[in-house]
Every structure is written in C-alpha cells, then in structure tokens.
mmCIF file of C-alpha atoms in Angstrom:
data_model
loop_
_atom_site.group_PDB
_atom_site.id
_atom_site.type_symbol
_atom_site.label_atom_id
_atom_site.label_comp_id
_atom_site.label_asym_id
_atom_site.label_seq_id
_atom_site.Cartn_x
_atom_site.Cartn_y
_atom_site.Cartn_z
ATOM 1 C CA MET Y 1109 70.725 123.415 60.614
ATOM 2 C CA LEU Y 1110 70.567 121.810 56.893
ATOM 3 C CA VAL Y 1111 69.668 123.845 53.940
ATOM 4 C CA PRO Y 1112 68.815 122.044 50.876
ATOM 5 C CA ASP Y 1113 71.494 122.680 48.039
ATOM 6 C CA HIS Y 1114 68.995 124.868 45.617
ATOM 7 C CA GLU Y 1115 68.004 127.037 48.377
ATOM 8 C CA LEU Y 1116 68.903 130.750 47.585
ATOM 9 C CA LEU Y 1117 70.333 133.287 50.183
ATOM 10 C CA VAL Y 1118 67.600 135.987 49.963
ATOM 11 C CA ASP Y 1119 65.025 132.894 50.598
ATOM 12 C CA LEU Y 1120 66.985 131.894 53.936
ATOM 13 C CA LEU Y 1121 67.227 135.287 55.391
ATOM 14 C CA GLY Y 1122 63.436 135.127 55.366
ATOM 15 C CA ARG Y 1123 63.736 132.976 58.276
ATOM 16 C CA ILE Y 1124 65.481 135.080 60.272
ATOM 17 C CA PRO Y 1125 62.956 135.717 63.393
ATOM 18 C CA ASP Y 1126 61.400 139.522 63.671
ATOM 19 C CA PRO Y 1127 62.152 140.965 67.019
ATOM 20 C CA ARG Y 1128 59.661 144.246 66.474
ATOM 21 C CA ARG Y 1129 56.120 144.579 67.235
ATOM 22 C CA ARG Y 1130 53.978 143.948 64.153
ATOM 23 C CA ARG Y 1131 52.540 147.352 63.980
ATOM 24 C CA GLY Y 1132 54.107 149.589 62.127
ATOM 25 C CA VAL Y 1133 56.556 146.929 60.589
ATOM 26 C CA ARG Y 1134 57.138 148.556 56.811
ATOM 27 C CA HIS Y 1135 59.966 146.069 55.881
ATOM 28 C CA SER Y 1136 60.258 142.276 55.993
ATOM 29 C CA VAL Y 1137 63.509 141.461 58.198
ATOM 30 C CA GLY Y 1138 64.857 139.148 55.304
ATOM 31 C CA ALA Y 1139 64.440 142.281 53.007
ATOM 32 C CA LEU Y 1140 66.265 144.631 55.220
ATOM 33 C CA ILE Y 1141 69.037 142.170 55.642
ATOM 34 C CA ALA Y 1142 69.450 141.657 52.082
ATOM 35 C CA VAL Y 1143 69.832 145.462 51.433
ATOM 36 C CA ALA Y 1144 72.210 145.620 53.963
ATOM 37 C CA VAL Y 1145 74.100 142.751 52.244
ATOM 38 C CA CYS Y 1146 73.984 144.672 49.294
ATOM 39 C CA ALA Y 1147 75.382 147.481 50.802
ATOM 40 C CA VAL Y 1148 78.362 145.931 52.242
ATOM 41 C CA ILE Y 1149 79.151 144.393 48.736
ATOM 42 C CA ALA Y 1150 79.293 147.765 47.623
ATOM 43 C CA GLY Y 1151 81.954 148.875 50.185
ATOM 44 C CA ALA Y 1152 79.582 149.837 53.084
ATOM 45 C CA ARG Y 1153 81.198 149.564 56.503
ATOM 46 C CA GLY Y 1154 78.370 151.180 58.941
ATOM 47 C CA PHE Y 1155 74.620 151.856 59.219
ATOM 48 C CA THR Y 1156 75.375 155.810 57.711
ATOM 49 C CA ALA Y 1157 76.848 154.295 54.402
ATOM 50 C CA ILE Y 1158 74.285 151.536 54.238
ATOM 51 C CA GLY Y 1159 71.287 154.182 54.199
ATOM 52 C CA GLU Y 1160 73.016 156.011 51.566
ATOM 53 C CA TRP Y 1161 73.467 153.182 50.062
ATOM 54 C CA ALA Y 1162 69.775 152.038 50.090
ATOM 55 C CA ARG Y 1163 68.661 155.883 49.416
ATOM 56 C CA ASP Y 1164 70.806 156.147 46.215
ATOM 57 C CA ALA Y 1165 69.798 152.560 44.822
ATOM 58 C CA GLY Y 1166 65.785 153.936 44.568
ATOM 59 C CA ALA Y 1167 62.860 152.156 44.670
ATOM 60 C CA ASP Y 1168 63.037 149.667 42.007
ATOM 61 C CA ALA Y 1169 66.022 148.503 42.993
ATOM 62 C CA LEU Y 1170 65.119 147.889 46.433
ATOM 63 C CA GLY Y 1171 61.910 146.339 45.303
ATOM 64 C CA ARG Y 1172 63.860 143.444 43.721
ATOM 65 C CA LEU Y 1173 65.269 142.795 46.941
ATOM 66 C CA GLY Y 1174 61.852 142.887 48.635
ATOM 67 C CA LEU Y 1175 61.387 146.185 49.767
ATOM 68 C CA GLU Y 1176 57.749 147.104 48.356
ATOM 69 C CA ARG Y 1177 57.278 150.433 49.960
ATOM 70 C CA GLY Y 1178 60.373 152.730 49.005
ATOM 71 C CA SER Y 1179 63.611 153.037 50.778
ATOM 72 C CA VAL Y 1180 64.716 152.345 54.249
ATOM 73 C CA ASP Y 1181 66.663 154.833 56.831
ATOM 74 C CA GLU Y 1182 69.577 153.928 58.733
ATOM 75 C CA SER Y 1183 67.629 154.210 62.016
ATOM 76 C CA THR Y 1184 65.660 151.188 61.027
ATOM 77 C CA LEU Y 1185 68.200 149.181 60.309
ATOM 78 C CA ARG Y 1186 70.408 149.994 63.318
ATOM 79 C CA ARG Y 1187 67.351 149.547 65.907
ATOM 80 C CA LEU Y 1188 66.848 145.979 63.810
ATOM 81 C CA PHE Y 1189 70.229 144.605 64.015
ATOM 82 C CA ALA Y 1190 70.613 145.636 67.645
ATOM 83 C CA ARG Y 1191 67.784 143.085 68.689
ATOM 84 C CA LEU Y 1192 68.054 140.599 65.576
ATOM 85 C CA ASP Y 1193 69.345 137.112 66.842
ATOM 86 C CA ALA Y 1194 72.705 136.724 66.270
ATOM 87 C CA ASP Y 1195 72.832 133.082 66.693
ATOM 88 C CA ARG Y 1196 69.913 132.322 64.223
ATOM 89 C CA LEU Y 1197 71.322 134.491 61.795
ATOM 90 C CA ASP Y 1198 74.704 132.976 62.506
ATOM 91 C CA ALA Y 1199 73.456 129.397 62.031
ATOM 92 C CA VAL Y 1200 71.283 130.281 58.811
ATOM 93 C CA LEU Y 1201 74.172 131.981 57.145
ATOM 94 C CA GLY Y 1202 76.427 129.229 57.862
ATOM 95 C CA ALA Y 1203 74.105 126.583 56.570
ATOM 96 C CA TRP Y 1204 74.111 128.635 53.576
ATOM 97 C CA ALA Y 1205 77.601 128.666 53.130
ATOM 98 C CA VAL Y 1206 78.274 125.262 53.583
ATOM 99 C CA THR Y 1207 76.237 124.282 50.643
ATOM 100 C CA ARG Y 1208 78.710 126.213 48.336
ATOM 101 C CA ALA Y 1209 81.842 125.400 50.029
ATOM 102 C CA ALA Y 1210 84.578 123.092 47.951
ATOM 103 C CA LEU Y 1211 86.174 119.929 48.721
ATOM 104 C CA VAL Y 1212 89.754 119.745 49.140
ATOM 105 C CA ALA Y 1213 91.058 116.223 48.061
ATOM 106 C CA GLY Y 1214 87.688 114.897 48.502
ATOM 107 C CA ARG Y 1215 87.451 116.028 51.714
ATOM 108 C CA ARG Y 1216 85.812 119.494 53.236
ATOM 109 C CA VAL Y 1217 88.815 121.062 55.546
ATOM 110 C CA ILE Y 1218 87.632 123.513 58.158
ATOM 111 C CA ALA Y 1219 89.998 126.142 59.927
ATOM 112 C CA VAL Y 1220 88.285 127.189 63.219
ATOM 113 C CA ASP Y 1221 89.915 130.390 64.933
ATOM 114 C CA GLY Y 1222 88.791 133.454 66.768
ATOM 115 C CA LYS Y 1223 88.685 137.101 66.948
ATOM 116 C CA THR Y 1224 88.196 140.415 68.478
ATOM 117 C CA VAL Y 1225 85.877 143.052 66.971
ATOM 118 C CA ARG Y 1226 87.916 145.636 68.852
ATOM 119 C CA GLY Y 1227 86.173 148.872 67.710
ATOM 120 C CA ALA Y 1228 82.469 147.586 69.354
ATOM 121 C CA ARG Y 1229 84.164 147.917 72.898
ATOM 122 C CA GLY Y 1230 82.230 150.796 74.794
ATOM 123 C CA ASP Y 1231 82.355 152.127 78.066
ATOM 124 C CA SER Y 1232 80.600 149.909 79.841
ATOM 125 C CA SER Y 1233 80.800 146.704 77.553
ATOM 126 C CA SER Y 1234 84.043 144.574 76.450
ATOM 127 C CA ALA Y 1235 84.581 144.087 72.859
ATOM 128 C CA PRO Y 1236 82.964 140.765 71.400
ATOM 129 C CA HIS Y 1237 85.211 138.043 70.775
ATOM 130 C CA LEU Y 1238 84.151 135.705 67.889
ATOM 131 C CA VAL Y 1239 84.940 132.318 66.525
ATOM 132 C CA ALA Y 1240 84.486 131.435 62.913
ATOM 133 C CA ALA Y 1241 84.848 128.789 60.805
ATOM 134 C CA LEU Y 1242 86.545 128.499 57.259
ATOM 135 C CA ALA Y 1243 86.473 126.231 54.842
ATOM 136 C CA HIS Y 1244 90.053 125.543 53.524
ATOM 137 C CA GLY Y 1245 90.128 126.564 49.373
ATOM 138 C CA SER Y 1246 87.219 128.061 48.933
ATOM 139 C CA GLY Y 1247 87.642 130.596 51.698
ATOM 140 C CA ALA Y 1248 84.027 130.513 52.556
ATOM 141 C CA VAL Y 1249 82.713 131.080 56.062
ATOM 142 C CA LEU Y 1250 80.929 128.409 57.582
ATOM 143 C CA GLY Y 1251 79.960 129.628 60.673
ATOM 144 C CA GLN Y 1252 80.529 131.820 63.633
ATOM 145 C CA VAL Y 1253 79.728 131.690 67.478
ATOM 146 C CA ALA Y 1254 80.274 134.442 70.458
ATOM 147 C CA VAL Y 1255 82.805 134.123 73.290
ATOM 148 C CA GLY Y 1256 80.329 134.409 76.596
ATOM 149 C CA GLU Y 1257 81.536 137.501 78.489
ATOM 150 C CA LYS Y 1258 83.129 135.238 81.433
ATOM 151 C CA SER Y 1259 84.468 132.261 79.192
ATOM 152 C CA ASN Y 1260 87.023 132.166 76.473
ATOM 153 C CA GLU Y 1261 87.558 130.868 73.114
ATOM 154 C CA ILE Y 1262 87.889 127.140 74.001
ATOM 155 C CA PRO Y 1263 84.175 126.081 74.816
ATOM 156 C CA ALA Y 1264 83.113 128.335 72.246
ATOM 157 C CA ALA Y 1265 84.996 126.545 69.530
ATOM 158 C CA ARG Y 1266 83.256 123.593 70.728
ATOM 159 C CA ARG Y 1267 79.989 125.014 70.598
ATOM 160 C CA LEU Y 1268 80.594 126.082 67.162
ATOM 161 C CA LEU Y 1269 81.852 122.644 65.943
ATOM 162 C CA GLN Y 1270 78.403 120.974 67.454
ATOM 163 C CA LEU Y 1271 76.486 123.669 65.205
ATOM 164 C CA LEU Y 1272 78.403 122.109 61.557
ATOM 165 C CA ASP Y 1273 77.745 118.898 60.188
ATOM 166 C CA LEU Y 1274 81.224 117.567 60.366
ATOM 167 C CA ASP Y 1275 80.778 113.980 59.154
ATOM 168 C CA GLY Y 1276 83.495 113.290 56.766
ATOM 169 C CA VAL Y 1277 85.304 116.645 58.175
ATOM 170 C CA VAL Y 1278 88.956 117.493 58.833
ATOM 171 C CA VAL Y 1279 89.415 120.096 61.413
ATOM 172 C CA THR Y 1280 92.417 121.938 61.765
ATOM 173 C CA MET Y 1281 92.927 124.293 64.842
ATOM 174 C CA ASP Y 1282 95.711 126.240 66.931
ATOM 175 C CA ALA Y 1283 97.708 125.292 69.826
ATOM 176 C CA LEU Y 1284 94.799 127.091 72.105
ATOM 177 C CA HIS Y 1285 92.599 124.076 70.974
ATOM 178 C CA THR Y 1286 94.608 121.353 71.725
ATOM 179 C CA GLN Y 1287 92.481 119.718 74.080
ATOM 180 C CA HIS Y 1288 91.330 116.115 74.983
ATOM 181 C CA ASP Y 1289 87.175 117.226 75.221
ATOM 182 C CA THR Y 1290 87.716 118.792 71.650
ATOM 183 C CA ALA Y 1291 89.828 115.871 70.250
ATOM 184 C CA ALA Y 1292 86.927 113.817 71.398
ATOM 185 C CA LEU Y 1293 83.971 116.266 69.985
ATOM 186 C CA VAL Y 1294 85.725 116.289 66.216
ATOM 187 C CA THR Y 1295 85.932 112.446 66.353
ATOM 188 C CA GLU Y 1296 82.697 111.325 67.636
ATOM 189 C CA ALA Y 1297 80.837 113.827 64.989
ATOM 190 C CA GLY Y 1298 82.759 111.477 62.399
ATOM 191 C CA ALA Y 1299 85.585 114.247 61.844
ATOM 192 C CA ASP Y 1300 89.534 113.873 61.672
ATOM 193 C CA TYR Y 1301 91.496 116.689 63.876
ATOM 194 C CA VAL Y 1302 94.462 118.027 63.363
ATOM 195 C CA LEU Y 1303 95.763 119.850 66.291
ATOM 196 C CA THR Y 1304 99.248 121.957 66.437
ATOM 197 C CA VAL Y 1305 101.157 121.559 69.952
ATOM 198 C CA LYS Y 1306 103.778 124.583 70.776
ATOM 199 C CA ALA Y 1307 106.415 125.490 73.281
ATOM 200 C CA ASN Y 1308 103.393 127.320 75.598
ATOM 201 C CA GLN Y 1309 102.240 123.871 76.400
ATOM 202 C CA LYS Y 1310 105.459 122.647 77.773
ATOM 203 C CA SER Y 1311 105.305 119.233 78.953
ATOM 204 C CA LEU Y 1312 103.284 117.927 75.960
ATOM 205 C CA TYR Y 1313 105.816 119.953 73.671
ATOM 206 C CA ASN Y 1314 108.780 118.613 75.616
ATOM 207 C CA GLN Y 1315 107.615 114.704 75.456
ATOM 208 C CA LEU Y 1316 107.096 115.033 71.586
ATOM 209 C CA LYS Y 1317 110.423 116.488 71.313
ATOM 210 C CA ALA Y 1318 111.911 113.711 73.049
ATOM 211 C CA LEU Y 1319 110.821 111.051 69.960
ATOM 212 C CA PRO Y 1320 113.682 109.867 67.418
ATOM 213 C CA TRP Y 1321 112.618 112.527 65.400
ATOM 214 C CA ALA Y 1322 116.520 112.126 63.745
ATOM 215 C CA ARG Y 1323 115.441 108.454 62.562
ATOM 216 C CA MET Y 1324 112.561 109.308 60.415
ATOM 217 C CA PRO Y 1325 112.473 110.459 57.107
ATOM 218 C CA ALA Y 1326 111.477 113.823 56.369
ATOM 219 C CA LEU Y 1327 109.463 115.526 53.251
ATOM 220 C CA THR Y 1328 110.892 118.973 52.343
ATOM 221 C CA ARG Y 1329 109.415 121.677 50.516
ATOM 222 C CA THR Y 1330 110.604 124.982 49.507
ATOM 223 C CA GLU Y 1331 108.660 128.249 48.227
ATOM 224 C CA ARG Y 1332 109.897 131.778 46.916
ATOM 225 C CA GLY Y 1333 107.902 134.707 46.886
ATOM 226 C CA HIS Y 1334 107.277 138.238 48.420
ATOM 227 C CA GLY Y 1335 111.164 138.621 49.007
ATOM 228 C CA ARG Y 1336 111.667 135.698 50.948
ATOM 229 C CA ARG Y 1337 112.406 132.012 51.022
ATOM 230 C CA VAL Y 1338 110.427 129.461 53.121
ATOM 231 C CA THR Y 1339 110.883 125.988 53.861
ATOM 232 C CA ARG Y 1340 109.120 123.620 55.335
ATOM 233 C CA THR Y 1341 109.973 120.342 56.628
ATOM 234 C CA ILE Y 1342 107.449 117.644 58.245
ATOM 235 C CA LYS Y 1343 108.338 114.265 59.954
ATOM 236 C CA VAL Y 1344 105.599 112.002 60.582
ATOM 237 C CA ALA Y 1345 105.564 109.017 63.205
ATOM 238 C CA ASP Y 1346 102.630 106.873 64.689
ATOM 239 C CA VAL Y 1347 101.079 107.940 67.656
ATOM 240 C CA PRO Y 1348 103.140 107.094 70.726
ATOM 241 C CA ALA Y 1349 101.189 105.102 73.153
ATOM 242 C CA TRP Y 1350 101.210 107.717 76.017
ATOM 243 C CA ILE Y 1351 99.169 110.142 73.685
ATOM 244 C CA GLY Y 1352 95.700 110.405 75.461
ATOM 245 C CA PHE Y 1353 93.747 112.162 72.548
ATOM 246 C CA THR Y 1354 90.635 110.416 71.347
ATOM 247 C CA ALA Y 1355 91.326 108.403 68.124
ATOM 248 C CA ALA Y 1356 94.827 109.710 67.528
ATOM 249 C CA THR Y 1357 96.992 107.449 65.159
ATOM 250 C CA GLN Y 1358 99.944 110.295 64.171
ATOM 251 C CA VAL Y 1359 102.147 112.870 64.961
ATOM 252 C CA ALA Y 1360 104.342 115.024 63.190
ATOM 253 C CA ARG Y 1361 107.070 117.275 63.578
ATOM 254 C CA LEU Y 1362 107.190 120.613 61.402
ATOM 255 C CA ARG Y 1363 109.927 122.536 60.734
ATOM 256 C CA ARG Y 1364 109.440 126.135 59.098
ATOM 257 C CA THR Y 1365 112.453 128.060 58.562
ATOM 258 C CA VAL Y 1366 112.388 131.582 57.054
ATOM 259 C CA THR Y 1367 114.666 133.378 55.137
ATOM 260 C CA ARG Y 1368 114.485 137.274 54.246
ATOM 261 C CA LYS Y 1369 117.038 139.723 53.419
ATOM 262 C CA GLY Y 1370 119.937 137.151 54.443
ATOM 263 C CA ARG Y 1371 118.163 136.693 58.168
ATOM 264 C CA ARG Y 1372 116.943 133.201 58.954
ATOM 265 C CA THR Y 1373 114.019 132.438 61.277
ATOM 266 C CA VAL Y 1374 113.182 129.235 62.611
ATOM 267 C CA GLU Y 1375 109.981 127.503 64.065
ATOM 268 C CA ILE Y 1376 109.266 124.332 65.015
ATOM 269 C CA VAL Y 1377 105.689 122.665 66.265
ATOM 270 C CA TYR Y 1378 104.398 119.374 66.749
ATOM 271 C CA LEU Y 1379 101.181 117.792 65.427
ATOM 272 C CA ILE Y 1380 98.673 115.194 66.760
ATOM 273 C CA THR Y 1381 96.121 114.069 64.219
ATOM 274 C CA SER Y 1382 93.403 111.374 64.028
ATOM 275 C CA ALA Y 1383 93.720 110.975 60.127
ATOM 276 C CA ASP Y 1384 95.948 107.871 59.432
ATOM 277 C CA ALA Y 1385 98.329 107.444 57.314
ATOM 278 C CA HIS Y 1386 96.446 106.114 54.586
ATOM 279 C CA THR Y 1387 94.273 109.220 54.153
ATOM 280 C CA ALA Y 1388 96.637 112.094 55.561
ATOM 281 C CA PRO Y 1389 99.983 111.530 54.203
ATOM 282 C CA PRO Y 1390 102.878 114.012 54.808
ATOM 283 C CA ALA Y 1391 102.508 115.773 52.153
ATOM 284 C CA LEU Y 1392 98.488 116.460 52.872
ATOM 285 C CA LEU Y 1393 99.091 116.922 56.541
ATOM 286 C CA ALA Y 1394 101.098 119.637 55.839
ATOM 287 C CA ALA Y 1395 99.371 121.260 53.036
ATOM 288 C CA TRP Y 1396 96.326 121.042 56.042
ATOM 289 C CA VAL Y 1397 98.510 123.048 58.359
ATOM 290 C CA GLN Y 1398 100.016 125.536 55.844
ATOM 291 C CA SER Y 1399 96.125 126.234 54.804
ATOM 292 C CA HIS Y 1400 94.719 126.810 58.518
ATOM 293 C CA TRP Y 1401 96.433 129.996 58.617
ATOM 294 C CA GLN Y 1402 93.965 130.945 55.803
ATOM 295 C CA ILE Y 1403 91.678 131.905 58.395
ATOM 296 C CA GLU Y 1404 93.620 134.978 59.672
ATOM 297 C CA ASN Y 1405 95.086 136.036 56.046
ATOM 298 C CA ARG Y 1406 91.506 135.271 54.083
ATOM 299 C CA LEU Y 1407 89.423 136.561 56.867
ATOM 300 C CA HIS Y 1408 90.484 138.399 59.960
ATOM 301 C CA TRP Y 1409 92.638 140.414 58.064
ATOM 302 C CA ILE Y 1410 90.339 141.221 55.280
ATOM 303 C CA ARG Y 1411 87.585 142.002 58.220
ATOM 304 C CA ASP Y 1412 90.167 144.176 59.742
ATOM 305 C CA VAL Y 1413 92.024 145.842 56.893
ATOM 306 C CA THR Y 1414 89.622 146.196 53.709
ATOM 307 C CA PHE Y 1415 86.075 146.481 55.652
ATOM 308 C CA ASP Y 1416 88.356 148.341 58.629
ATOM 309 C CA GLU Y 1417 86.179 146.195 61.591
ATOM 310 C CA ASP Y 1418 88.763 147.185 64.271
ATOM 311 C CA ARG Y 1419 87.952 151.255 64.130
ATOM 312 C CA SER Y 1420 83.725 150.521 63.282
ATOM 313 C CA GLN Y 1421 81.744 152.517 65.838
ATOM 314 C CA VAL Y 1422 78.981 149.845 65.653
ATOM 315 C CA ARG Y 1423 78.298 149.054 68.999
ATOM 316 C CA THR Y 1424 74.611 148.573 70.239
ATOM 317 C CA GLY Y 1425 73.086 145.464 71.575
ATOM 318 C CA ASN Y 1426 74.103 142.613 69.228
ATOM 319 C CA ALA Y 1427 74.749 144.940 65.985
ATOM 320 C CA PRO Y 1428 78.595 144.316 66.214
ATOM 321 C CA ARG Y 1429 77.990 140.375 65.788
ATOM 322 C CA VAL Y 1430 75.625 141.244 63.088
ATOM 323 C CA MET Y 1431 78.143 143.408 61.353
ATOM 324 C CA ALA Y 1432 80.407 140.608 61.434
ATOM 325 C CA ALA Y 1433 78.062 138.215 60.000
ATOM 326 C CA LEU Y 1434 77.122 140.260 57.198
ATOM 327 C CA ARG Y 1435 80.887 140.714 56.274
ATOM 328 C CA ASN Y 1436 81.808 137.385 56.675
ATOM 329 C CA THR Y 1437 78.801 136.538 53.653
ATOM 330 C CA VAL Y 1438 80.313 139.221 51.515
ATOM 331 C CA ILE Y 1439 83.659 137.640 51.871
ATOM 332 C CA THR Y 1440 81.970 134.520 51.406
ATOM 333 C CA LEU Y 1441 79.698 135.743 48.304
ATOM 334 C CA LEU Y 1442 82.545 137.468 46.814
ATOM 335 C CA ARG Y 1443 84.917 134.495 46.725
ATOM 336 C CA LEU Y 1444 82.414 132.001 45.312
ATOM 337 C CA HIS Y 1445 82.309 134.180 42.059
ATOM 338 C CA GLY Y 1446 85.982 134.071 41.301
ATOM 339 C CA HIS Y 1447 86.965 137.366 43.422
ATOM 340 C CA HIS Y 1448 90.447 136.889 45.016
ATOM 341 C CA ASN Y 1449 90.723 140.556 45.915
ATOM 342 C CA ILE Y 1450 88.366 141.645 48.185
ATOM 343 C CA ALA Y 1451 89.205 145.076 48.170
ATOM 344 C CA ALA Y 1452 88.928 145.611 43.997
ATOM 345 C CA ALA Y 1453 85.631 143.242 44.327
ATOM 346 C CA LEU Y 1454 83.525 146.125 46.422
ATOM 347 C CA ARG Y 1455 84.903 148.820 44.207
ATOM 348 C CA HIS Y 1456 83.596 146.722 41.698
ATOM 349 C CA HIS Y 1457 80.463 146.244 43.012
ATOM 350 C CA ALA Y 1458 80.222 149.585 44.170
ATOM 351 C CA ARG Y 1459 80.041 150.918 40.507
ATOM 352 C CA ASP Y 1460 76.715 149.407 39.864
ATOM 353 C CA THR Y 1461 73.785 149.164 41.919
ATOM 354 C CA ASP Y 1462 72.970 146.111 39.729
ATOM 355 C CA ARG Y 1463 75.711 144.345 40.501
ATOM 356 C CA PRO Y 1464 75.187 143.741 44.330
ATOM 357 C CA ILE Y 1465 71.773 143.199 43.924
ATOM 358 C CA ASN Y 1466 72.346 140.453 41.019
ATOM 359 C CA LEU Y 1467 75.069 138.942 43.093
ATOM 360 C CA ILE Y 1468 72.673 138.001 46.149
ATOM 361 C CA LEU Y 1469 69.706 137.459 44.039
ATOM 362 C CA THR Y 1470 71.426 134.253 42.408
ATOM 363 C CA ALA Y 1471 73.055 133.117 45.428
#
C-alpha cells in the first residue's frame, strides 16, 4: 500500500473499513481510532483508561479529532476494536510510517522479528503472536502481521515482507528466518538480506565454522558502558560455492565478547548476506547486525515494560492486535518527534490534553 508523503495520519485512519451497521453509528471509525491513539499517547493501556481520557478531554478537544457529537464511552471502542479489520489497520499504519522512516547510510534498513501478546491468552484462545518490521535508526514500526493459529513465524514474516516496498532496502532477520525461500523473496523484491546462522542450525553452522577464518583479516570494536565491556570482532569472506542462498555474496564470522565484573562470555554467530563488499564493508555489516536488536530493545521491551502489554486484559476478537498496532503507532509518533525515553514522553503528553491531539493532527 502506497501513501503520499504529505498525507496525514488522521486522514489515513478514515480509510479503515467500518464493520458496524450504519444505523445508530454516531462517530466515524477514523475519529474513534484517533481518540484511542491520543489516549495511548497519554499513557492509557486499556479501554477503561481510553474512555476516561476521552471523558476528561471534553467535547471541544474531541471535536478537533472529528467527534462532532460529544464524548465516546469505552464500550463503543471495545466492540469496534474487536471487529475491526486488523490487517487493514496494520497496512495503513505501516504505509504511513514508511513515508516517515529515516535512511541509514543512504539505505532503509528493516529488522523483522516476532512477539507474543501473552496477556491476551484466553480460556479458549491462544495468545496472538505478531511479527513486526522496525526501521533501524528511527525506530519507526513499518508493519505488523499476525501468525496463524496453526502456523509459525516463518510464513508470517514472509507475508509481512510482501506487504512492504523493499526496493533498495536491507532486511535483517534472526536465525529462525535463515531460510532459502525467505532469501529468494527478499532479493526478488529488490532488497538485500542479512541472515544469522547459530549453533542450532548444526550442519550449516559447522560448514561455516570450518572456513579458514584464521587467515582472514579482522575488524574489532570495543565499547564500554552500563558496567560492562563489549568487544565485537567481524571477519568477512566471499561466499563459498556451496552456499545455496539466492544471490548470496558474502559470509561473515561475528564474535561478541562481554566482560562484566570480571566474568567473560563469548558468542560466535555467522552471517550470510546478499549485500556485496562494496555496499556492505565489514564495519557496516557489523553495524546492521548490532542494530537488528533494536527491535527487541526499542519495540518489544517498550511494549512489555512501558505499556505493560503482557498483562493487558484486552482479549476479545481482534482487539489485542488492534491495541498492539496503536502502541506501535504511538512509539513511532514519539520517536519521530525526538522522544527517546518513551515512558517520559507518555508522562509529558498526559499532563496536557492538547499535546497528544497536536501530535496526531500534525503527523
């Protein structure tokens, strides 16, 4: 889905199909979602808190968001979100975020990874597992899809990649997604992949381990902070002939040594990438791999800790996924406006009703 760079988020929300019967509808879907986004920007974690924010905001403030008939109660939002087309919502929000995401060294770099919304597990339903795409650098969430109940993260990640415009992009993925079909999909879409190989992929790992790494030059970087010292060493080689991944051009050995309070741990992983040595020299390749884990630290951790997502009691229909999409959007909005500490940003916007409204109306 393509979105013009100038189109505002509040206008795009109007494209979400309304699942309700027309009779008795007081507020548009776009306006109700906008209210919910503003409430989440102010720290709301569930429907009760969203309803309280809307009640406290008052008619004039809600009118700025398109609600022309006064306030809205939580039951309206609860019923709507349970039935909302979550696929369409994720597509619209992701397409908007793509137009705002920054480039890294001249390219858009995207990390793909999954997370389970544990609190949404019901007596007769499993917790939804969602796969998201995060832009390196800006921390914008570019898309999200749900894993099917009888499926796994691998086909869901491929479906997400097919929804994104990957032309010229670099896609980083963990070892679960080091699959031939995934590599082919990425390159056929005009992108490069950086895939990780760990010890649980025994055969491929041992083949890469047996390469003559001792004869290859190393690039080493050491960082200190948070009471630890981290040394990363990368060695890169041309891809061996036996590597069967589509368009692979380089392999790498990445050694990470962490020293904390005199104790040292070492992790060694291998990489396979379609990016050639000219576009991805060792330092840049190592930076892409290190930045991949922003999706854990800047998205999954924020949703778990700051938004307390894993203890959320939202469980009905599509509502858990819709709420996750709204949290993704709020994280993106705040990051694009220079807020690095999301918890502090939520407190800042909670102190003045106009702040979240101004934020969404200009996004």
